[in-house]
Coordinates of C-alpha atoms in Angstrom, one line a residue:
M403 CA -0.1 -0.1 0.7
A404 CA 1.3 3.5 -1.3
V405 CA 2.2 6.4 1.9
A406 CA 2.7 9.4 1.1
V407 CA 5.9 10.6 2.5
A408 CA 5.2 13.9 5.0
G409 CA 6.0 17.1 3.6
Q410 CA 5.6 16.3 -0.1
G411 CA 2.8 18.0 -1.3
R412 CA -1.1 18.5 0.9
A413 CA -1.2 15.5 2.9
Y414 CA -0.4 14.5 6.1
S415 CA 0.8 18.6 6.4
G416 CA 0.0 18.5 10.5
Y417 CA 4.2 18.6 11.6
R418 CA 4.3 21.1 8.4
L419 CA 1.1 23.4 10.1
R420 CA 1.2 22.9 13.8
D421 CA 2.7 26.4 14.2
L422 CA -0.4 27.7 13.0
Q423 CA -2.1 26.0 15.6
N424 CA -0.9 28.0 18.3
A425 CA -0.5 31.0 16.8
A426 CA -1.2 34.9 17.7
P427 CA -4.8 36.2 17.1
T428 CA -4.7 38.9 14.6
N429 CA -7.2 41.5 13.6
L430 CA -6.6 43.1 17.8
E431 CA -8.0 46.1 16.8
I432 CA -11.4 44.5 15.9
L433 CA -11.3 41.6 18.8
R434 CA -10.0 43.7 22.2
T435 CA -12.2 46.1 23.5
G436 CA -10.9 47.6 27.1
P437 CA -11.1 50.8 28.5
G438 CA -8.5 52.5 25.9
T439 CA -8.3 50.1 22.9
P440 CA -9.9 52.1 19.9
M441 CA -12.2 48.7 19.6
G442 CA -12.9 49.5 23.6
E443 CA -14.3 52.9 22.7
Y444 CA -16.1 52.5 19.7
M445 CA -18.4 49.8 21.6
R446 CA -18.4 52.3 24.5
R447 CA -20.2 55.2 22.5
Y448 CA -23.4 53.2 21.7
W449 CA -25.7 52.1 23.7
Q450 CA -25.6 48.8 25.4
P451 CA -27.6 46.4 27.4
V452 CA -25.9 45.4 30.3
C453 CA -28.8 42.7 31.7
L454 CA -32.1 41.8 32.1
S455 CA -34.0 43.5 34.0
Q456 CA -35.3 40.8 35.6
E457 CA -32.4 40.7 37.1
L458 CA -32.6 43.6 39.5
T459 CA -34.5 42.0 41.9
D460 CA -34.3 43.6 46.1
V461 CA -30.7 42.9 45.1
P462 CA -27.9 44.5 43.2
K463 CA -27.3 42.1 40.5
A464 CA -22.9 42.4 39.7
I465 CA -21.9 41.7 36.0
R466 CA -18.8 42.6 34.0
I467 CA -18.9 44.4 30.8
L468 CA -16.2 45.8 28.4
H469 CA -14.0 44.4 31.1
E470 CA -16.1 47.3 33.4
D471 CA -17.0 45.3 36.7
L472 CA -19.6 46.9 37.4
V473 CA -23.0 46.9 39.4
A474 CA -27.1 47.0 38.0
F475 CA -29.4 47.6 40.8
R476 CA -33.7 48.9 41.1
D477 CA -34.2 52.0 42.9
R478 CA -37.1 51.7 44.8
Q479 CA -38.3 55.0 43.1
G480 CA -37.8 52.9 39.8
N481 CA -34.7 54.3 39.0
V482 CA -31.9 52.4 37.2
G483 CA -28.7 52.8 38.2
V484 CA -25.3 51.0 36.8
L485 CA -21.5 51.7 38.7
H486 CA -18.4 51.2 39.3
R487 CA -18.5 48.2 41.3
K488 CA -16.5 49.0 44.5
C489 CA -17.2 51.4 46.3
A490 CA -15.5 54.8 46.3
H491 CA -15.6 54.4 50.5
R492 CA -12.5 51.4 50.3
G493 CA -13.5 49.0 48.1
A494 CA -16.5 46.7 49.1
S495 CA -17.8 45.8 46.7
L496 CA -21.5 46.8 46.0
E497 CA -23.2 43.6 44.9
F498 CA -23.2 43.4 49.1
G499 CA -24.5 46.6 48.5
I500 CA -28.2 47.4 50.9
V501 CA -31.0 48.8 47.7
Q502 CA -32.9 52.5 48.4
E503 CA -35.9 54.5 48.8
R504 CA -33.0 56.0 46.6
G505 CA -30.1 54.8 45.9
I506 CA -27.8 52.1 46.7
R507 CA -25.7 51.7 49.9
C508 CA -22.4 49.9 50.6
C509 CA -22.8 47.6 54.0
Y510 CA -19.8 47.7 55.0
H511 CA -19.9 52.1 56.1
G512 CA -22.9 52.4 54.3
W513 CA -22.0 55.5 52.0
H514 CA -24.7 56.3 50.2
F515 CA -25.0 57.2 46.2
D516 CA -28.1 57.2 44.3
V517 CA -28.1 56.3 40.6
D518 CA -25.5 58.9 39.1
G519 CA -22.9 58.6 41.1
S520 CA -23.5 61.5 44.0
L521 CA -22.6 60.6 47.8
L522 CA -26.2 61.5 49.4
E523 CA -24.9 60.1 53.0
A524 CA -21.5 58.7 54.8
P525 CA -23.2 58.0 58.2
A526 CA -19.9 57.5 60.0
E527 CA -18.6 60.9 59.5
P528 CA -19.1 64.7 60.7
P529 CA -22.6 65.7 59.3
D530 CA -20.3 69.3 58.1
T531 CA -17.4 66.4 56.1
K532 CA -16.9 68.5 52.3
L533 CA -16.3 63.8 50.6
K534 CA -20.6 65.1 49.6
D535 CA -18.6 67.6 47.4
T536 CA -15.2 65.8 47.0
V537 CA -16.0 61.7 46.0
C538 CA -18.5 60.2 43.9
Q539 CA -18.7 57.2 43.2
G540 CA -18.4 56.2 39.4
A541 CA -21.7 55.5 37.2
Y542 CA -23.2 55.4 34.2
P543 CA -26.3 56.5 32.4
A544 CA -28.7 53.4 32.1
F545 CA -32.6 52.8 31.7
E546 CA -34.5 49.9 30.6
R547 CA -36.7 49.2 27.5
D548 CA -38.4 46.2 27.0
G549 CA -37.1 44.3 29.5
L550 CA -33.6 45.3 28.7
V551 CA -31.2 47.4 30.8
F552 CA -29.1 49.3 28.9
A553 CA -26.0 51.5 30.0
Y554 CA -24.3 54.5 27.8
M555 CA -19.9 53.7 28.8
G556 CA -18.5 56.4 27.0
P557 CA -17.4 59.8 27.3
A558 CA -20.0 62.3 29.3
D559 CA -20.0 65.4 26.5
R560 CA -20.8 61.6 23.5
R561 CA -23.8 60.6 24.7
P562 CA -26.3 59.5 21.7
E563 CA -30.3 59.2 21.1
F564 CA -31.0 55.4 22.1
P565 CA -32.8 54.2 18.3
V566 CA -36.1 52.7 18.1
F567 CA -36.6 51.4 15.1
D568 CA -39.7 51.1 12.5
G569 CA -39.2 47.5 14.2
Y570 CA -39.3 47.8 18.1
V571 CA -43.4 49.0 17.5
L572 CA -44.5 47.8 13.9
P573 CA -46.6 45.9 13.3
K574 CA -48.8 47.8 16.2
G575 CA -49.4 44.3 18.7
T576 CA -45.5 44.2 18.7
R577 CA -43.9 42.3 21.9
L578 CA -40.9 42.3 23.0
I579 CA -39.7 39.4 25.0
P580 CA -36.0 40.0 26.1
F581 CA -33.2 37.2 26.4
S582 CA -29.4 36.6 27.0
N583 CA -27.1 34.1 25.7
V584 CA -23.7 33.5 27.2
F585 CA -20.6 32.6 24.3
D586 CA -16.7 31.6 26.2
C587 CA -15.1 33.2 23.4
N588 CA -14.3 36.6 22.1
W589 CA -17.5 38.7 20.9
L590 CA -16.4 39.1 17.2
Q591 CA -16.5 35.5 16.4
V592 CA -20.2 35.6 17.6
Y593 CA -21.4 38.8 15.0
E594 CA -20.6 37.5 12.6
N595 CA -22.4 34.1 12.5
Q596 CA -24.9 36.0 11.8
I597 CA -23.4 37.7 8.7
D598 CA -23.1 34.0 7.4
H599 CA -25.5 33.6 6.2
Y600 CA -24.6 30.4 4.4
H601 CA -24.3 28.3 7.3
T602 CA -28.1 28.1 7.3
A603 CA -28.0 25.9 4.3
L604 CA -25.7 24.0 6.2
L605 CA -25.5 24.3 10.0
H606 CA -28.7 23.9 10.5
N607 CA -29.8 21.1 7.9
N608 CA -29.6 17.5 9.9
M609 CA -25.7 18.0 9.8
T610 CA -26.2 15.4 13.5
V611 CA -24.9 12.4 13.6
A612 CA -26.7 9.2 12.2
G613 CA -29.8 8.3 14.1
V614 CA -29.5 10.2 16.3
D615 CA -33.3 11.0 18.7
A616 CA -35.5 12.2 15.8
K617 CA -37.1 14.9 18.3
L618 CA -32.9 16.7 18.5
A619 CA -32.6 16.4 15.5
D620 CA -35.7 18.0 14.8
G621 CA -35.0 20.3 17.6
A622 CA -32.0 21.5 15.7
T623 CA -32.8 22.1 12.0
L624 CA -34.0 25.2 10.5
Q625 CA -37.8 24.5 8.6
G626 CA -39.7 25.6 5.9
G627 CA -37.4 26.2 2.9
F628 CA -34.2 26.8 4.9
G629 CA -32.0 24.0 3.6
E630 CA -32.0 25.4 -0.3
M631 CA -28.6 27.1 -0.4
P632 CA -29.1 30.7 -0.9
I633 CA -27.7 32.8 -3.7
V634 CA -26.2 35.5 -1.4
D635 CA -25.2 39.3 -1.7
W636 CA -24.0 41.6 1.2
H637 CA -23.9 45.0 1.0
P638 CA -22.9 48.1 3.4
T639 CA -24.9 50.6 4.3
D640 CA -25.6 53.7 6.4
D641 CA -22.1 55.4 5.2
N642 CA -20.1 51.9 6.0
N643 CA -21.6 51.7 9.3
G644 CA -23.5 48.7 8.6
M645 CA -24.3 46.3 6.0
I646 CA -27.0 43.3 5.0
F647 CA -27.2 39.7 3.3
T648 CA -30.0 39.2 1.1
A649 CA -29.8 35.6 0.0
G650 CA -32.4 34.1 -1.9
R651 CA -34.3 30.8 -2.5
R652 CA -36.8 29.5 -4.4
L653 CA -39.4 27.8 -2.7
S654 CA -41.1 26.0 -5.4
D655 CA -41.8 26.4 -9.4
D656 CA -44.0 29.5 -8.5
E657 CA -42.3 31.6 -5.6
V658 CA -39.2 33.0 -4.7
W659 CA -38.3 34.2 -0.6
I660 CA -35.8 37.4 0.4
R661 CA -34.2 37.5 2.5
I662 CA -32.4 40.3 4.2
S663 CA -30.8 40.3 7.2
Q664 CA -29.3 44.1 8.7
M665 CA -26.5 45.0 10.5
G666 CA -25.6 47.9 12.5
L667 CA -22.3 49.0 13.7
P668 CA -20.5 48.4 16.9
N669 CA -22.0 44.9 17.8
W670 CA -26.1 44.6 17.1
M671 CA -27.8 43.0 15.1
Q672 CA -31.4 41.9 13.1
N673 CA -32.6 39.3 11.5
A674 CA -35.6 38.2 10.2
A675 CA -38.1 34.6 11.0
I676 CA -36.7 33.0 12.3
V677 CA -39.5 30.1 13.2
A678 CA -40.8 29.4 9.3
A679 CA -39.9 30.5 6.1
A680 CA -40.8 34.1 5.2
P681 CA -44.9 33.3 6.1
Q682 CA -46.3 35.9 4.8
R683 CA -46.3 39.0 1.3
H684 CA -43.8 40.3 3.4
S685 CA -42.1 40.4 7.3
G686 CA -40.0 42.5 9.3
P687 CA -38.0 41.4 12.5
A688 CA -37.5 38.7 14.8
M689 CA -35.6 39.4 16.8
S690 CA -33.0 42.3 17.3
R691 CA -30.0 41.8 19.7
W692 CA -26.5 43.1 20.0
Q693 CA -23.3 40.4 21.0
V694 CA -21.0 42.3 23.9
P695 CA -17.9 41.6 25.2
V696 CA -17.3 40.1 28.7
D697 CA -13.9 41.2 28.2
D698 CA -11.8 39.8 25.3
E699 CA -12.5 36.1 26.2
H700 CA -16.5 36.1 26.9
S701 CA -19.2 37.8 25.4
I702 CA -23.1 37.7 26.0
A703 CA -25.0 38.0 23.3
F704 CA -28.6 40.1 24.9
G705 CA -31.9 41.1 23.2
W706 CA -36.0 40.3 22.0
R707 CA -37.6 38.3 19.9
H708 CA -39.7 39.8 18.2
F709 CA -43.2 38.7 18.2
N710 CA -46.2 39.3 16.5
D711 CA -48.3 37.6 14.3
E712 CA -46.5 39.3 11.0
V713 CA -43.4 37.0 11.9
D714 CA -44.6 34.2 13.6
P715 CA -48.5 33.5 12.1
E716 CA -49.1 30.1 13.3
H717 CA -47.8 31.5 17.3
R718 CA -44.4 28.7 16.4
G719 CA -41.3 30.9 18.5
R720 CA -41.8 30.0 23.1
E721 CA -42.1 33.3 24.5
E722 CA -41.1 31.3 27.7
E723 CA -38.8 30.2 26.8
C724 CA -36.7 33.5 26.4
G725 CA -35.4 34.6 29.1
V726 CA -31.5 35.1 30.8
D727 CA -29.2 32.1 28.1
K728 CA -31.8 31.2 27.0
I729 CA -34.5 30.9 23.7
D730 CA -36.3 29.5 22.3
F731 CA -35.9 29.2 18.6
L732 CA -33.0 25.9 17.6
I733 CA -30.5 23.9 19.7
G734 CA -27.6 24.5 20.1
Q735 CA -28.5 28.5 21.0
T736 CA -26.5 28.2 24.6
R737 CA -23.6 26.1 25.9
H738 CA -26.4 24.5 28.7
R739 CA -26.1 20.4 27.4
P740 CA -24.2 17.3 27.4
Y741 CA -21.3 17.1 25.6
E742 CA -22.2 14.3 24.1
E743 CA -24.7 15.2 23.0
T744 CA -23.5 18.5 22.0
Q745 CA -21.3 16.1 19.7
R746 CA -23.6 14.3 17.6
V747 CA -26.6 17.3 16.9
P748 CA -24.1 20.4 17.6
G749 CA -25.5 24.2 16.9
D750 CA -24.3 27.5 16.2
Y751 CA -22.8 27.6 20.5
E752 CA -20.4 24.5 19.4
A753 CA -19.1 25.8 15.3
I754 CA -18.6 28.9 16.8
V755 CA -17.1 28.5 20.7
S756 CA -14.7 25.7 19.2
Q757 CA -13.4 28.3 18.1
G758 CA -11.2 29.0 20.5
P759 CA -11.3 31.8 23.0
I760 CA -10.4 34.3 20.3
A761 CA -10.6 32.4 16.6
L762 CA -7.4 33.1 15.4
H763 CA -7.8 34.0 11.9
G764 CA -4.9 33.0 10.4
L765 CA -5.8 29.2 10.5
E766 CA -8.2 30.1 7.9
H767 CA -8.3 29.5 3.8
P768 CA -11.6 31.7 3.3
G769 CA -14.1 31.4 0.5
R770 CA -16.7 33.3 -2.2
S771 CA -19.3 32.2 0.4
D772 CA -16.9 34.4 3.0
V773 CA -17.2 37.4 1.6
G774 CA -20.0 39.0 4.4
V775 CA -17.3 37.8 7.3
Y776 CA -14.3 39.2 5.5
M777 CA -16.8 42.9 4.6
C778 CA -18.4 43.1 8.4
R779 CA -14.8 42.9 9.4
S780 CA -13.0 45.5 7.1
L781 CA -15.7 47.9 7.9
L782 CA -15.4 47.2 11.8
R783 CA -12.0 48.2 10.8
D784 CA -12.3 50.9 9.5
A785 CA -15.2 52.5 11.2
V786 CA -12.8 52.0 14.3
A787 CA -9.1 53.9 12.8
G788 CA -12.4 56.8 12.8
K789 CA -12.0 56.5 7.9
A790 CA -16.0 55.9 8.1
P791 CA -18.4 59.0 7.4
P792 CA -21.0 59.9 11.1
D793 CA -23.3 57.5 11.3
P794 CA -26.4 58.2 10.2
V795 CA -27.9 56.8 12.0
R796 CA -27.9 58.5 15.1
A797 CA -27.6 61.3 13.2
K798 CA -31.5 60.4 12.3
A799 CA -31.8 59.7 16.5
E800 CA -31.0 62.4 17.1
A801 CA -33.0 64.3 15.2
G802 CA -36.1 63.0 16.7
G803 CA -39.6 64.1 15.3
G804 CA -41.6 61.6 16.2
Q805 CA -40.9 59.1 13.9
T806 CA -39.2 55.8 14.6
L807 CA -36.9 54.4 12.5
P808 CA -37.0 52.4 9.0
R809 CA -35.1 48.3 8.5
Y810 CA -34.0 46.7 6.0
T811 CA -34.5 42.9 8.3
S812 CA -36.9 41.5 6.5
D813 CA -38.6 38.8 4.6
S814 CA -40.5 38.7 1.0
R815 CA -42.2 36.1 -1.2
L816 CA -42.5 36.7 -5.1
R817 CA -44.0 34.9 -7.2
I818 CA -41.6 34.4 -10.1
R819 CA -41.5 30.7 -12.5
R820 CA -39.0 29.4 -12.7
R821 CA -36.7 29.7 -15.2
T822 CA -35.3 26.3 -17.8
S823 CA -31.7 26.7 -16.1
R824 CA -30.9 27.2 -13.3
E825 CA -28.1 29.3 -14.2
A826 CA -30.9 31.9 -15.8
D827 CA -32.7 30.9 -12.7
S828 CA -30.3 32.0 -9.8
D829 CA -30.0 35.7 -12.2
V830 CA -33.5 36.1 -11.7
I831 CA -33.8 35.0 -8.0
R832 CA -30.7 37.9 -6.9
K833 CA -31.8 40.3 -9.6
A834 CA -35.0 40.1 -7.3
A835 CA -32.8 40.1 -4.5
H836 CA -31.2 43.2 -5.0
Q837 CA -35.0 45.1 -6.3
V838 CA -36.5 44.3 -2.5
F839 CA -32.7 45.9 -0.8
A840 CA -33.5 48.5 -2.8
I841 CA -37.4 49.1 -2.1
M842 CA -36.3 49.0 1.8
K843 CA -33.8 51.5 1.0
E844 CA -36.8 54.0 -0.4
C845 CA -38.2 54.1 2.9
D846 CA -35.1 55.4 4.4
E847 CA -37.3 59.1 2.5
L848 CA -41.0 58.0 3.8
P849 CA -43.0 59.1 6.3
V850 CA -43.2 55.8 9.1
A851 CA -46.7 55.7 7.7
Q852 CA -45.6 55.2 4.2
R853 CA -43.3 53.0 4.9
R854 CA -44.8 49.0 3.9
P855 CA -47.7 50.1 1.7
H856 CA -45.0 51.0 -0.8
V857 CA -43.0 48.9 -0.2
L858 CA -46.0 46.2 -0.9
R859 CA -47.0 48.3 -3.9
R860 CA -43.3 48.0 -5.2
L861 CA -43.0 43.8 -4.7
D862 CA -45.8 43.5 -7.1
E863 CA -43.8 46.2 -9.8
I864 CA -41.5 43.4 -9.2
E865 CA -43.3 40.3 -10.2
A866 CA -44.7 42.7 -13.3
S867 CA -41.4 43.6 -14.7
L868 CA -39.7 39.7 -13.6

């Protein structure tokens, strides 16, 4: 039997390539997020979710976000505080502080801080102490929205408005259900998984060991057309402060599904339907999420699952299964499974975290399917370096005017008859996807009440033209 000789060609090249397995990470400017790092300072200029509202009880919640040890609490007046964890007096942890009618009191010597860090009382000091004028506890602005607690950890003079998108409130009756998912790895490898749409047709399409329990296999598989290999393109948006992908699939000889998911730098993402393929003529987001660094080797996805009859008319989603480190769709989204099961039924968590605490980009051999991932990294590097224009989303949020912001995230069904050749059919699906994205961009200039009618009218026009 012939045996390949080590070092010749590409066969048995383990010895030749072994050092790559232990190489130092590259792209550090977008991987490291501690205080003073370019990426860390960039992220701090945006509102970041830091915990779920349900985690704020009668005792404080110790949290770690962007390498900073913090404590979050809700005082008895309902005000939310996000403070440095160590007390400004002698360093005792405020996770053992006592929540007050107003603010929080350190357990050690009773120093009493408001949610803005102001020292209200130092009981062991003389009544005329000047400490209240000279000492403050480190604090960050914070607020609650739909079960998520957000904090702004950047320079006070650059605090932005929180952008509210159409999908947060529309269609009428939308319920935003908060969740978190903990990942034992760098934030970026989770974030860029969202723009890597090809994996949905592979990892989430019966990628299980033969003979595995059918219920487990079904639970790890996306249903309703996701198994069809998509025709995908990626496009920068918002003056290079974001990006989208368009994914076109044929559902039948007469019907095509166009899916658009949207990213907003630095770490926001919005996905369309995730429990069924394009259930309506046109529907919006099913999930909004932020991938928030804990430190360089740990991160947390905080977000909302969107529940409404438009995105989930058959009510397949499960609100009660969303919450602290849990989500209601697809087995393999969280870390809470036996190892034996994860080997037989791997999911997103295993594929992402198994890359290592910090993925080694130098090991990669990218192909055409990876264009979106590399575009995302490039946009992030430019944004961190100050090469991108100002983010227009921030400007629109600042302008306000009572208007929610348009979104690109969407699923659309189009009646387009199958072409005679595979190549011709792929071309018409790609053309339709580009036209749907153009329609969504047209909504940027329309009042909120006109956006959906405009999209539906223009979808009719696309069908007529194709």
